[in-house]
mmCIF file of C-alpha atoms in Angstrom:
data_model
loop_
_atom_site.group_PDB
_atom_site.id
_atom_site.type_symbol
_atom_site.label_atom_id
_atom_site.label_comp_id
_atom_site.label_asym_id
_atom_site.label_seq_id
_atom_site.Cartn_x
_atom_site.Cartn_y
_atom_site.Cartn_z
ATOM 1 C CA UNK A 1439 -42.976 -1.238 43.105
ATOM 2 C CA UNK A 1440 -43.260 -2.149 39.395
ATOM 3 C CA UNK A 1441 -43.412 1.552 38.473
ATOM 4 C CA UNK A 1442 -40.393 2.220 40.654
ATOM 5 C CA UNK A 1443 -38.392 -0.543 38.929
ATOM 6 C CA UNK A 1444 -39.349 0.752 35.479
ATOM 7 C CA UNK A 1445 -38.404 4.290 36.470
ATOM 8 C CA UNK A 1446 -35.053 3.051 37.787
ATOM 9 C CA UNK A 1447 -34.399 1.160 34.525
ATOM 10 C CA UNK A 1448 -35.311 4.263 32.496
ATOM 11 C CA UNK A 1449 -32.938 6.400 34.539
ATOM 12 C CA UNK A 1450 -30.195 3.759 34.158
ATOM 13 C CA UNK A 1451 -30.656 3.595 30.376
ATOM 14 C CA UNK A 1452 -30.604 7.389 30.107
ATOM 15 C CA UNK A 1453 -27.520 7.512 32.291
ATOM 16 C CA UNK A 1454 -25.741 4.932 30.104
ATOM 17 C CA UNK A 1455 -26.698 6.780 26.919
ATOM 18 C CA UNK A 1456 -25.546 10.083 28.374
ATOM 19 C CA UNK A 1457 -22.290 8.465 29.499
ATOM 20 C CA UNK A 1458 -21.763 7.040 25.995
ATOM 21 C CA UNK A 1459 -22.471 10.383 24.318
ATOM 22 C CA UNK A 1460 -20.321 12.255 26.799
ATOM 23 C CA UNK A 1461 -17.265 10.438 25.416
ATOM 24 C CA UNK A 1462 -17.747 12.280 22.141
ATOM 25 C CA UNK A 1463 -16.537 15.817 22.602
ATOM 26 C CA UNK A 1464 -17.059 17.850 19.404
ATOM 27 C CA UNK A 1465 -14.576 20.496 20.517
ATOM 28 C CA UNK A 1466 -11.845 17.897 20.946
ATOM 29 C CA UNK A 1467 -12.581 16.415 17.512
ATOM 30 C CA UNK A 1468 -12.414 19.895 15.987
ATOM 31 C CA UNK A 1469 -9.108 20.449 17.742
ATOM 32 C CA UNK A 1470 -7.783 17.215 16.223
ATOM 33 C CA UNK A 1471 -9.056 18.204 12.769
ATOM 34 C CA UNK A 1472 -7.081 21.430 13.020
ATOM 35 C CA UNK A 1473 -4.053 19.454 14.172
ATOM 36 C CA UNK A 1474 -4.068 16.897 11.342
ATOM 37 C CA UNK A 1475 -4.637 19.627 8.726
ATOM 38 C CA UNK A 1476 -1.717 21.594 10.180
ATOM 39 C CA UNK A 1477 0.497 18.482 10.108
ATOM 40 C CA UNK A 1478 -0.475 17.769 6.513
ATOM 41 C CA UNK A 1479 0.154 21.376 5.529
ATOM 42 C CA UNK A 1480 3.587 21.477 7.166
ATOM 43 C CA UNK A 1481 4.849 17.912 6.697
ATOM 44 C CA UNK A 1482 3.104 16.053 3.858
ATOM 45 C CA UNK A 1483 5.721 16.220 1.142
ATOM 46 C CA UNK A 1484 3.308 15.435 -1.736
ATOM 47 C CA UNK A 1485 0.714 18.063 -0.828
ATOM 48 C CA UNK A 1486 1.430 20.312 -3.814
ATOM 49 C CA UNK A 1487 1.157 17.446 -6.318
ATOM 50 C CA UNK A 1488 -2.169 16.335 -4.852
ATOM 51 C CA UNK A 1489 -3.794 19.709 -5.528
ATOM 52 C CA UNK A 1490 -6.272 19.353 -2.650
ATOM 53 C CA UNK A 1491 -7.872 22.471 -1.149
ATOM 54 C CA UNK A 1492 -7.196 22.276 2.587
ATOM 55 C CA UNK A 1493 -9.893 24.892 3.190
ATOM 56 C CA UNK A 1494 -12.411 22.544 1.559
ATOM 57 C CA UNK A 1495 -11.312 19.752 3.913
ATOM 58 C CA UNK A 1496 -11.485 21.986 6.965
ATOM 59 C CA UNK A 1497 -14.936 23.325 6.097
ATOM 60 C CA UNK A 1498 -16.465 20.011 5.050
ATOM 61 C CA UNK A 1499 -15.145 17.896 7.927
ATOM 62 C CA UNK A 1500 -15.940 20.465 10.597
ATOM 63 C CA UNK A 1501 -19.546 20.386 9.381
ATOM 64 C CA UNK A 1502 -19.615 16.602 9.876
ATOM 65 C CA UNK A 1503 -18.476 16.714 13.508
ATOM 66 C CA UNK A 1504 -21.992 17.130 15.022
ATOM 67 C CA UNK A 1505 -23.032 13.883 13.276
ATOM 68 C CA UNK A 1506 -20.392 11.842 15.120
ATOM 69 C CA UNK A 1507 -21.972 9.767 17.899
ATOM 70 C CA UNK A 1508 -19.580 6.849 18.444
ATOM 71 C CA UNK A 1509 -15.880 6.099 18.723
ATOM 72 C CA UNK A 1510 -16.059 4.004 15.531
ATOM 73 C CA UNK A 1511 -17.419 7.015 13.665
ATOM 74 C CA UNK A 1512 -14.463 9.079 14.863
ATOM 75 C CA UNK A 1513 -12.064 6.547 13.303
ATOM 76 C CA UNK A 1514 -13.963 6.528 10.000
ATOM 77 C CA UNK A 1515 -14.162 10.335 10.043
ATOM 78 C CA UNK A 1516 -10.365 10.668 10.091
ATOM 79 C CA UNK A 1517 -9.921 7.718 7.718
ATOM 80 C CA UNK A 1518 -12.059 9.479 5.111
ATOM 81 C CA UNK A 1519 -10.187 12.737 5.675
ATOM 82 C CA UNK A 1520 -6.882 11.034 4.788
ATOM 83 C CA UNK A 1521 -8.525 9.319 1.803
ATOM 84 C CA UNK A 1522 -9.074 12.767 0.287
ATOM 85 C CA UNK A 1523 -5.388 12.665 -0.720
ATOM 86 C CA UNK A 1524 -5.790 9.404 -2.706
ATOM 87 C CA UNK A 1525 -2.516 8.134 -1.271
ATOM 88 C CA UNK A 1526 -2.394 4.567 0.087
ATOM 89 C CA UNK A 1527 0.594 5.459 2.263
ATOM 90 C CA UNK A 1528 -1.496 7.917 4.306
ATOM 91 C CA UNK A 1529 -3.239 5.781 6.907
ATOM 92 C CA UNK A 1530 -4.390 5.730 10.504
ATOM 93 C CA UNK A 1531 -2.662 3.231 12.772
ATOM 94 C CA UNK A 1532 -6.037 1.726 13.658
ATOM 95 C CA UNK A 1533 -9.182 0.588 11.851
ATOM 96 C CA UNK A 1534 -12.716 -0.661 12.467
ATOM 97 C CA UNK A 1535 -14.873 -3.383 10.895
ATOM 98 C CA UNK A 1536 -16.406 -0.764 8.581
ATOM 99 C CA UNK A 1537 -12.993 0.570 7.516
ATOM 100 C CA UNK A 1538 -11.745 0.014 3.993
ATOM 101 C CA UNK A 1539 -9.073 -2.645 3.556
ATOM 102 C CA UNK A 1540 -5.689 -1.469 2.324
ATOM 103 C CA UNK A 1541 -5.590 -3.622 -0.821
ATOM 104 C CA UNK A 1542 -7.420 -6.155 -2.986
ATOM 105 C CA UNK A 1543 -6.235 -9.373 -4.690
ATOM 106 C CA UNK A 1544 -7.077 -7.783 -8.059
ATOM 107 C CA UNK A 1545 -6.035 -4.443 -9.522
ATOM 108 C CA UNK A 1546 -7.981 -2.266 -11.956
ATOM 109 C CA UNK A 1547 -6.639 0.265 -14.440
ATOM 110 C CA UNK A 1548 -8.798 2.879 -16.142
ATOM 111 C CA UNK A 1549 -8.854 2.570 -19.915
ATOM 112 C CA UNK A 1550 -11.015 5.027 -21.873
ATOM 113 C CA UNK A 1551 -12.748 5.765 -18.598
ATOM 114 C CA UNK A 1552 -13.603 2.108 -17.929
ATOM 115 C CA UNK A 1553 -12.135 0.144 -14.977
ATOM 116 C CA UNK A 1554 -10.376 -2.909 -16.437
ATOM 117 C CA UNK A 1555 -8.774 -5.752 -14.466
ATOM 118 C CA UNK A 1556 -5.081 -5.454 -15.340
ATOM 119 C CA UNK A 1557 -3.467 -7.545 -12.580
ATOM 120 C CA UNK A 1558 -4.376 -10.499 -10.389
ATOM 121 C CA UNK A 1559 -2.304 -11.497 -7.353
ATOM 122 C CA UNK A 1560 -1.853 -14.999 -8.704
ATOM 123 C CA UNK A 1561 1.165 -15.844 -6.527
ATOM 124 C CA UNK A 1562 -1.059 -15.551 -3.446
ATOM 125 C CA UNK A 1563 -4.337 -16.988 -4.765
ATOM 126 C CA UNK A 1564 -4.894 -20.713 -4.539
ATOM 127 C CA UNK A 1565 -6.444 -22.600 -7.480
ATOM 128 C CA UNK A 1566 -7.642 -19.510 -9.353
ATOM 129 C CA UNK A 1567 -8.210 -20.694 -12.901
ATOM 130 C CA UNK A 1568 -10.703 -18.110 -14.191
ATOM 131 C CA UNK A 1569 -8.809 -15.670 -16.421
ATOM 132 C CA UNK A 1570 -10.290 -12.248 -15.656
ATOM 133 C CA UNK A 1571 -7.404 -10.187 -17.033
ATOM 134 C CA UNK A 1572 -8.891 -7.591 -19.379
ATOM 135 C CA UNK A 1573 -12.388 -7.892 -17.886
ATOM 136 C CA UNK A 1574 -14.389 -4.696 -17.403
ATOM 137 C CA UNK A 1575 -15.723 -4.007 -13.916
ATOM 138 C CA UNK A 1576 -19.414 -3.329 -14.326
ATOM 139 C CA UNK A 1577 -20.747 -3.476 -10.764
ATOM 140 C CA UNK A 1578 -19.745 -4.146 -7.167
ATOM 141 C CA UNK A 1579 -22.416 -5.567 -4.871
ATOM 142 C CA UNK A 1580 -24.950 -4.744 -7.572
ATOM 143 C CA UNK A 1581 -23.997 -1.050 -7.752
ATOM 144 C CA UNK A 1582 -22.755 0.372 -11.050
ATOM 145 C CA UNK A 1583 -19.024 0.900 -10.628
ATOM 146 C CA UNK A 1584 -19.104 4.532 -11.755
ATOM 147 C CA UNK A 1585 -21.890 5.199 -9.243
ATOM 148 C CA UNK A 1586 -19.827 3.470 -6.550
ATOM 149 C CA UNK A 1587 -16.927 5.839 -7.314
ATOM 150 C CA UNK A 1588 -19.191 8.866 -6.941
ATOM 151 C CA UNK A 1589 -20.524 7.439 -3.658
ATOM 152 C CA UNK A 1590 -17.043 6.906 -2.236
ATOM 153 C CA UNK A 1591 -16.880 9.017 0.956
ATOM 154 C CA UNK A 1592 -14.509 11.768 -0.182
ATOM 155 C CA UNK A 1593 -15.672 15.259 -1.102
ATOM 156 C CA UNK A 1594 -12.683 17.526 -1.782
ATOM 157 C CA UNK A 1595 -10.704 15.566 -4.378
ATOM 158 C CA UNK A 1596 -11.522 15.681 -8.082
ATOM 159 C CA UNK A 1597 -13.310 12.455 -8.970
ATOM 160 C CA UNK A 1598 -13.079 13.377 -12.648
ATOM 161 C CA UNK A 1599 -9.293 13.050 -12.492
ATOM 162 C CA UNK A 1600 -8.076 9.713 -13.852
ATOM 163 C CA UNK A 1601 -5.543 9.317 -11.028
ATOM 164 C CA UNK A 1602 -8.210 9.942 -8.388
ATOM 165 C CA UNK A 1603 -10.785 7.681 -10.052
ATOM 166 C CA UNK A 1604 -8.302 4.827 -10.455
ATOM 167 C CA UNK A 1605 -7.232 5.102 -6.826
ATOM 168 C CA UNK A 1606 -10.851 5.114 -5.657
ATOM 169 C CA UNK A 1607 -11.701 2.209 -7.977
ATOM 170 C CA UNK A 1608 -9.047 0.077 -6.300
ATOM 171 C CA UNK A 1609 -10.114 1.237 -2.855
ATOM 172 C CA UNK A 1610 -13.634 0.055 -3.682
ATOM 173 C CA UNK A 1611 -12.170 -3.263 -4.845
ATOM 174 C CA UNK A 1612 -10.401 -3.527 -1.489
ATOM 175 C CA UNK A 1613 -13.816 -2.995 0.099
ATOM 176 C CA UNK A 1614 -14.847 -2.654 3.710
ATOM 177 C CA UNK A 1615 -13.927 -5.426 6.133
ATOM 178 C CA UNK A 1616 -17.574 -6.031 7.077
ATOM 179 C CA UNK A 1617 -19.060 -5.979 3.574
ATOM 180 C CA UNK A 1618 -18.973 -8.427 0.661
ATOM 181 C CA UNK A 1619 -17.072 -7.751 -2.578
ATOM 182 C CA UNK A 1620 -19.133 -9.319 -5.326
ATOM 183 C CA UNK A 1621 -17.949 -8.126 -8.722
ATOM 184 C CA UNK A 1622 -19.923 -8.153 -11.945
ATOM 185 C CA UNK A 1623 -17.394 -8.528 -14.748
ATOM 186 C CA UNK A 1624 -17.636 -8.474 -18.516
ATOM 187 C CA UNK A 1625 -14.885 -10.727 -19.812
ATOM 188 C CA UNK A 1626 -12.977 -10.055 -23.006
ATOM 189 C CA UNK A 1627 -15.174 -12.661 -24.749
ATOM 190 C CA UNK A 1628 -18.198 -10.460 -23.759
ATOM 191 C CA UNK A 1629 -19.485 -13.040 -21.273
ATOM 192 C CA UNK A 1630 -20.738 -11.520 -17.985
ATOM 193 C CA UNK A 1631 -19.866 -13.292 -14.731
ATOM 194 C CA UNK A 1632 -20.019 -12.633 -10.996
ATOM 195 C CA UNK A 1633 -16.938 -13.066 -8.822
ATOM 196 C CA UNK A 1634 -16.996 -13.000 -5.031
ATOM 197 C CA UNK A 1635 -13.521 -11.837 -4.025
ATOM 198 C CA UNK A 1636 -14.010 -13.189 -0.506
ATOM 199 C CA UNK A 1637 -14.318 -16.756 -1.794
ATOM 200 C CA UNK A 1638 -10.782 -16.659 -3.222
ATOM 201 C CA UNK A 1639 -8.442 -18.820 -1.167
ATOM 202 C CA UNK A 1640 -5.104 -17.319 -0.183
ATOM 203 C CA UNK A 1641 -1.870 -19.269 -0.065
ATOM 204 C CA UNK A 1642 -0.931 -19.023 3.585
ATOM 205 C CA UNK A 1643 2.526 -19.557 5.042
ATOM 206 C CA UNK A 1644 3.997 -18.878 8.456
ATOM 207 C CA UNK A 1645 7.511 -18.854 7.026
ATOM 208 C CA UNK A 1646 9.183 -15.474 6.638
ATOM 209 C CA UNK A 1647 11.204 -16.812 3.720
ATOM 210 C CA UNK A 1648 10.971 -19.839 1.443
ATOM 211 C CA UNK A 1649 13.995 -21.197 -0.383
ATOM 212 C CA UNK A 1650 14.222 -23.640 -3.276
ATOM 213 C CA UNK A 1651 16.594 -24.572 -6.063
ATOM 214 C CA UNK A 1652 15.564 -25.455 -9.610
ATOM 215 C CA UNK A 1653 18.008 -26.499 -12.330
ATOM 216 C CA UNK A 1654 20.878 -24.913 -10.442
ATOM 217 C CA UNK A 1655 19.048 -21.578 -9.923
ATOM 218 C CA UNK A 1656 18.295 -20.485 -6.375
ATOM 219 C CA UNK A 1657 14.856 -19.025 -5.636
ATOM 220 C CA UNK A 1658 14.226 -16.972 -2.501
ATOM 221 C CA UNK A 1659 10.687 -15.784 -1.824
ATOM 222 C CA UNK A 1660 10.100 -13.167 0.862
ATOM 223 C CA UNK A 1661 6.690 -13.701 2.439
ATOM 224 C CA UNK A 1662 5.588 -10.200 3.449
ATOM 225 C CA UNK A 1663 8.266 -10.091 6.128
ATOM 226 C CA UNK A 1664 10.490 -7.100 5.287
ATOM 227 C CA UNK A 1665 9.418 -5.499 8.561
ATOM 228 C CA UNK A 1666 10.566 -8.472 10.633
ATOM 229 C CA UNK A 1667 14.196 -8.122 11.715
ATOM 230 C CA UNK A 1668 14.446 -11.905 12.168
ATOM 231 C CA UNK A 1669 14.327 -12.202 8.387
ATOM 232 C CA UNK A 1670 17.991 -11.164 8.225
ATOM 233 C CA UNK A 1671 19.297 -14.364 9.872
ATOM 234 C CA UNK A 1672 16.959 -16.520 7.786
ATOM 235 C CA UNK A 1673 18.008 -14.781 4.589
ATOM 236 C CA UNK A 1674 21.702 -15.161 5.462
ATOM 237 C CA UNK A 1675 21.302 -18.879 6.172
ATOM 238 C CA UNK A 1676 19.331 -19.478 2.969
ATOM 239 C CA UNK A 1677 21.772 -17.484 0.831
ATOM 240 C CA UNK A 1678 24.771 -19.258 2.358
ATOM 241 C CA UNK A 1679 23.296 -22.561 1.171
ATOM 242 C CA UNK A 1680 22.817 -21.142 -2.339
ATOM 243 C CA UNK A 1681 26.253 -19.562 -2.780
ATOM 244 C CA UNK A 1682 27.195 -22.156 -5.416
ATOM 245 C CA UNK A 1683 23.974 -21.675 -7.420
ATOM 246 C CA UNK A 1684 24.335 -20.504 -11.027
ATOM 247 C CA UNK A 1685 22.027 -17.569 -10.394
ATOM 248 C CA UNK A 1686 19.499 -16.297 -7.884
ATOM 249 C CA UNK A 1687 15.877 -15.151 -8.189
ATOM 250 C CA UNK A 1688 14.472 -13.046 -5.331
ATOM 251 C CA UNK A 1689 10.679 -12.876 -5.405
ATOM 252 C CA UNK A 1690 9.304 -9.654 -3.882
ATOM 253 C CA UNK A 1691 5.750 -10.034 -5.173
ATOM 254 C CA UNK A 1692 4.390 -10.645 -1.668
ATOM 255 C CA UNK A 1693 5.774 -7.659 0.231
ATOM 256 C CA UNK A 1694 2.487 -5.758 0.239
ATOM 257 C CA UNK A 1695 2.950 -4.390 3.779
ATOM 258 C CA UNK A 1696 6.429 -3.028 3.134
ATOM 259 C CA UNK A 1697 9.050 -3.131 5.860
ATOM 260 C CA UNK A 1698 12.088 -1.233 7.086
ATOM 261 C CA UNK A 1699 15.419 -0.179 5.598
ATOM 262 C CA UNK A 1700 17.370 -2.040 8.311
ATOM 263 C CA UNK A 1701 16.248 -5.361 6.822
ATOM 264 C CA UNK A 1702 16.532 -4.127 3.233
ATOM 265 C CA UNK A 1703 20.097 -2.865 3.667
ATOM 266 C CA UNK A 1704 21.069 -6.143 5.317
ATOM 267 C CA UNK A 1705 19.790 -8.045 2.291
ATOM 268 C CA UNK A 1706 21.416 -5.770 -0.298
ATOM 269 C CA UNK A 1707 24.708 -5.834 1.609
ATOM 270 C CA UNK A 1708 25.148 -9.517 0.724
ATOM 271 C CA UNK A 1709 25.413 -8.723 -3.007
ATOM 272 C CA UNK A 1710 28.136 -6.058 -3.154
ATOM 273 C CA UNK A 1711 31.833 -5.929 -2.353
ATOM 274 C CA UNK A 1712 32.067 -2.163 -1.852
ATOM 275 C CA UNK A 1713 29.794 0.575 -0.551
ATOM 276 C CA UNK A 1714 27.149 1.645 -3.100
ATOM 277 C CA UNK A 1715 24.303 4.187 -3.254
ATOM 278 C CA UNK A 1716 20.810 2.686 -3.410
ATOM 279 C CA UNK A 1717 18.295 5.544 -3.107
ATOM 280 C CA UNK A 1718 17.899 9.316 -2.851
ATOM 281 C CA UNK A 1719 15.839 11.252 -0.297
ATOM 282 C CA UNK A 1720 14.381 14.752 -0.664
ATOM 283 C CA UNK A 1721 12.458 16.911 1.792
ATOM 284 C CA UNK A 1722 12.234 20.450 3.139
ATOM 285 C CA UNK A 1723 12.904 21.866 6.583
ATOM 286 C CA UNK A 1724 11.345 24.907 8.205
ATOM 287 C CA UNK A 1725 11.622 26.305 11.703
ATOM 288 C CA UNK A 1726 9.229 28.951 12.938
ATOM 289 C CA UNK A 1727 8.480 31.604 10.316
ATOM 290 C CA UNK A 1728 11.822 31.149 8.617
ATOM 291 C CA UNK A 1729 11.902 30.012 4.958
ATOM 292 C CA UNK A 1730 11.617 26.393 3.883
ATOM 293 C CA UNK A 1731 15.000 24.992 2.891
ATOM 294 C CA UNK A 1732 15.419 21.954 0.674
ATOM 295 C CA UNK A 1733 17.364 19.008 2.017
ATOM 296 C CA UNK A 1734 18.439 15.973 0.005
ATOM 297 C CA UNK A 1735 20.827 13.090 0.509
ATOM 298 C CA UNK A 1736 21.855 9.758 -0.956
ATOM 299 C CA UNK A 1737 21.672 6.622 1.172
ATOM 300 C CA UNK A 1738 24.340 3.948 0.814
ATOM 301 C CA UNK A 1739 24.554 0.217 1.428
ATOM 302 C CA UNK A 1740 27.659 -1.306 2.968
ATOM 303 C CA UNK A 1741 28.839 -4.830 2.119
ATOM 304 C CA UNK A 1742 28.577 -7.484 4.802
ATOM 305 C CA UNK A 1743 29.566 -11.130 5.091
ATOM 306 C CA UNK A 1744 30.431 -13.133 1.964
ATOM 307 C CA UNK A 1745 28.884 -11.518 -1.072
ATOM 308 C CA UNK A 1746 26.973 -13.424 -3.732
ATOM 309 C CA UNK A 1747 28.710 -12.977 -7.107
ATOM 310 C CA UNK A 1748 26.446 -14.642 -9.670
ATOM 311 C CA UNK A 1749 23.523 -13.101 -11.625
ATOM 312 C CA UNK A 1750 20.456 -11.941 -9.679
ATOM 313 C CA UNK A 1751 16.910 -11.328 -10.901
ATOM 314 C CA UNK A 1752 14.278 -9.557 -8.766
ATOM 315 C CA UNK A 1753 10.554 -10.256 -9.291
ATOM 316 C CA UNK A 1754 8.090 -7.439 -8.572
ATOM 317 C CA UNK A 1755 4.410 -6.663 -9.101
ATOM 318 C CA UNK A 1756 1.400 -4.678 -7.929
ATOM 319 C CA UNK A 1757 1.770 -6.195 -4.445
ATOM 320 C CA UNK A 1758 5.413 -5.181 -4.041
ATOM 321 C CA UNK A 1759 5.012 -2.337 -1.575
ATOM 322 C CA UNK A 1760 7.040 0.395 0.108
ATOM 323 C CA UNK A 1761 10.320 -1.161 1.280
ATOM 324 C CA UNK A 1762 9.824 -3.928 -1.290
ATOM 325 C CA UNK A 1763 9.852 -1.145 -3.872
ATOM 326 C CA UNK A 1764 12.936 0.290 -2.172
ATOM 327 C CA UNK A 1765 14.732 -3.048 -2.527
ATOM 328 C CA UNK A 1766 13.871 -3.217 -6.221
ATOM 329 C CA UNK A 1767 15.149 0.272 -7.059
ATOM 330 C CA UNK A 1768 18.127 -0.335 -4.781
ATOM 331 C CA UNK A 1769 19.257 -3.505 -6.570
ATOM 332 C CA UNK A 1770 18.652 -1.749 -9.891
ATOM 333 C CA UNK A 1771 20.522 1.398 -8.845
ATOM 334 C CA UNK A 1772 23.496 -0.615 -7.627
ATOM 335 C CA UNK A 1773 23.426 -2.452 -10.975
ATOM 336 C CA UNK A 1774 23.381 -5.682 -9.035
ATOM 337 C CA UNK A 1775 20.187 -7.262 -10.363
ATOM 338 C CA UNK A 1776 17.753 -7.214 -13.262
ATOM 339 C CA UNK A 1777 14.192 -6.268 -12.312
ATOM 340 C CA UNK A 1778 11.325 -8.215 -13.885
ATOM 341 C CA UNK A 1779 7.588 -7.614 -13.525
ATOM 342 C CA UNK A 1780 4.898 -4.952 -13.670
ATOM 343 C CA UNK A 1781 4.327 -1.654 -11.918
ATOM 344 C CA UNK A 1782 4.687 -1.982 -8.160
ATOM 345 C CA UNK A 1783 2.311 -0.821 -5.412
ATOM 346 C CA UNK A 1784 3.517 2.760 -5.914
ATOM 347 C CA UNK A 1785 3.522 3.729 -2.250
ATOM 348 C CA UNK A 1786 5.145 7.142 -2.301
ATOM 349 C CA UNK A 1787 7.658 8.534 0.147
ATOM 350 C CA UNK A 1788 9.291 7.928 3.494
ATOM 351 C CA UNK A 1789 6.827 7.711 6.375
ATOM 352 C CA UNK A 1790 6.745 9.406 9.778
ATOM 353 C CA UNK A 1791 4.263 8.862 12.600
ATOM 354 C CA UNK A 1792 2.092 11.586 14.129
ATOM 355 C CA UNK A 1793 -0.226 11.641 17.147
ATOM 356 C CA UNK A 1794 -3.528 13.339 17.876
ATOM 357 C CA UNK A 1795 -3.865 15.341 21.058
ATOM 358 C CA UNK A 1796 -7.225 13.810 21.989
ATOM 359 C CA UNK A 1797 -7.354 10.395 20.258
ATOM 360 C CA UNK A 1798 -5.711 7.144 21.313
ATOM 361 C CA UNK A 1799 -4.596 6.437 17.732
ATOM 362 C CA UNK A 1800 -2.275 8.303 15.392
ATOM 363 C CA UNK A 1801 -1.522 8.497 11.671
ATOM 364 C CA UNK A 1802 1.310 8.354 9.159
ATOM 365 C CA UNK A 1803 2.342 10.943 6.607
ATOM 366 C CA UNK A 1804 4.984 10.889 3.879
ATOM 367 C CA UNK A 1805 7.607 13.401 4.995
ATOM 368 C CA UNK A 1806 10.361 12.777 2.419
ATOM 369 C CA UNK A 1807 10.316 11.828 -1.249
ATOM 370 C CA UNK A 1808 12.273 8.775 -2.385
ATOM 371 C CA UNK A 1809 14.079 8.320 -5.690
ATOM 372 C CA UNK A 1810 16.039 5.771 -7.667
ATOM 373 C CA UNK A 1811 19.681 6.900 -7.782
ATOM 374 C CA UNK A 1812 19.072 7.959 -11.402
ATOM 375 C CA UNK A 1813 16.483 10.480 -10.166
ATOM 376 C CA UNK A 1814 13.303 8.542 -11.038
ATOM 377 C CA UNK A 1815 10.655 8.876 -8.279
ATOM 378 C CA UNK A 1816 10.290 5.479 -6.628
ATOM 379 C CA UNK A 1817 6.518 5.455 -7.178
ATOM 380 C CA UNK A 1818 7.016 5.973 -10.941
ATOM 381 C CA UNK A 1819 9.659 3.307 -11.427
ATOM 382 C CA UNK A 1820 8.870 0.652 -14.040
ATOM 383 C CA UNK A 1821 10.941 -2.563 -14.220
ATOM 384 C CA UNK A 1822 13.524 -2.788 -16.984
ATOM 385 C CA UNK A 1823 12.010 -6.097 -18.071
ATOM 386 C CA UNK A 1824 8.351 -5.185 -18.037
ATOM 387 C CA UNK A 1825 5.804 -7.992 -18.012
ATOM 388 C CA UNK A 1826 2.207 -7.170 -18.877
ATOM 389 C CA UNK A 1827 0.031 -9.789 -17.223
ATOM 390 C CA UNK A 1828 -2.249 -11.421 -19.788
ATOM 391 C CA UNK A 1829 -3.405 -14.579 -18.034
ATOM 392 C CA UNK A 1830 -3.812 -16.214 -14.636
ATOM 393 C CA UNK A 1831 -3.090 -19.666 -16.012
ATOM 394 C CA UNK A 1832 0.696 -19.309 -15.854
ATOM 395 C CA UNK A 1833 3.273 -17.184 -14.050
ATOM 396 C CA UNK A 1834 4.502 -14.972 -16.879
ATOM 397 C CA UNK A 1835 6.844 -12.946 -14.645
ATOM 398 C CA UNK A 1836 8.612 -16.046 -13.353
ATOM 399 C CA UNK A 1837 8.877 -17.465 -16.868
ATOM 400 C CA UNK A 1838 10.501 -14.228 -18.069
ATOM 401 C CA UNK A 1839 12.922 -14.356 -15.121
ATOM 402 C CA UNK A 1840 13.999 -17.906 -15.966
ATOM 403 C CA UNK A 1841 14.459 -16.957 -19.621
ATOM 404 C CA UNK A 1842 16.564 -13.941 -18.630
ATOM 405 C CA UNK A 1843 18.593 -15.917 -16.107
ATOM 406 C CA UNK A 1844 19.360 -18.681 -18.585
ATOM 407 C CA UNK A 1845 20.608 -16.117 -21.106
ATOM 408 C CA UNK A 1846 22.966 -14.678 -18.473
ATOM 409 C CA UNK A 1847 24.224 -18.077 -17.360
ATOM 410 C CA UNK A 1848 25.002 -19.102 -20.943
#
């Protein structure tokens, strides 16, 4: 009887393992690889600039298919494939615990080949007094940072390119959800310290919008809510209460997840009295084997409700993303606000969703380029009043905004 029970358990375990493995169909994965490569080839509007060999991707990733044994590995497989294009706008609409996060609370810039901390998300970090601006990233989790870049799981992009290396460096800083992010930093004073990014405390708020008034100047801070249509009513109510303010500061430094143009146009519409252009779009169209034809258009904002007449300053930074970037170039293009801050998140293009034939999740690709009305690509826009962060001990961008606002009020 004991032998019989053991045999039954062995058969059950084998059956479960076979059932698990049977979910992974290499032919279906290969079919989806061909599909995503075809979609990228036909629809990804930045493909030419990225200079990525699609044949390399096809050959390399098809060779990896036999190694895939679990559903989680399928997700990572396609995640890494999209990472080949070093474009933070290209993402799956799912992730796993071993996926890379989309962003980090610190940003590194390559200088003379060395990754240097150039920005810290100080508006979202609580009680962060250590000034690490200018520090060189030596290691992450004990691994030399340059080695970590080489180990990053992409194989068809050029890791010697500065753009690629900087993108990968910040992806490594974002880290995987299930792994620590312990940085070894050499500060500008040559002192070496360790910083665990996961011990940093975030300033949390459930409010879509916060509103204050200081010395007659209204301050509206959008809390990563540009994708929430309910923000429109809250923004209207807050602005209505600030209509008699001497000036208005709109803080977009926590819009890291972007949003939609419905909300953005509603916001911009409160600051104009006549229809104005706020951004340009460019793409190509092709049907069948017919030639690709360029298509471009300018998008306008229409005024709505009572418009705010006094000076406006917009605050932006490395965590101003996608539609937050669209708002900034829109206000600037309409000549309705002064833009203060650093480079933004530089998420390029207008996104469209795509589906796999055999997977339950899909992915997003940039299908149209976006421009400031003066022709500057949105992802290359730099604020008129540029602020180079030099410390975490004070809010230099906000201080510059107040200085600028006071000069306009006077």
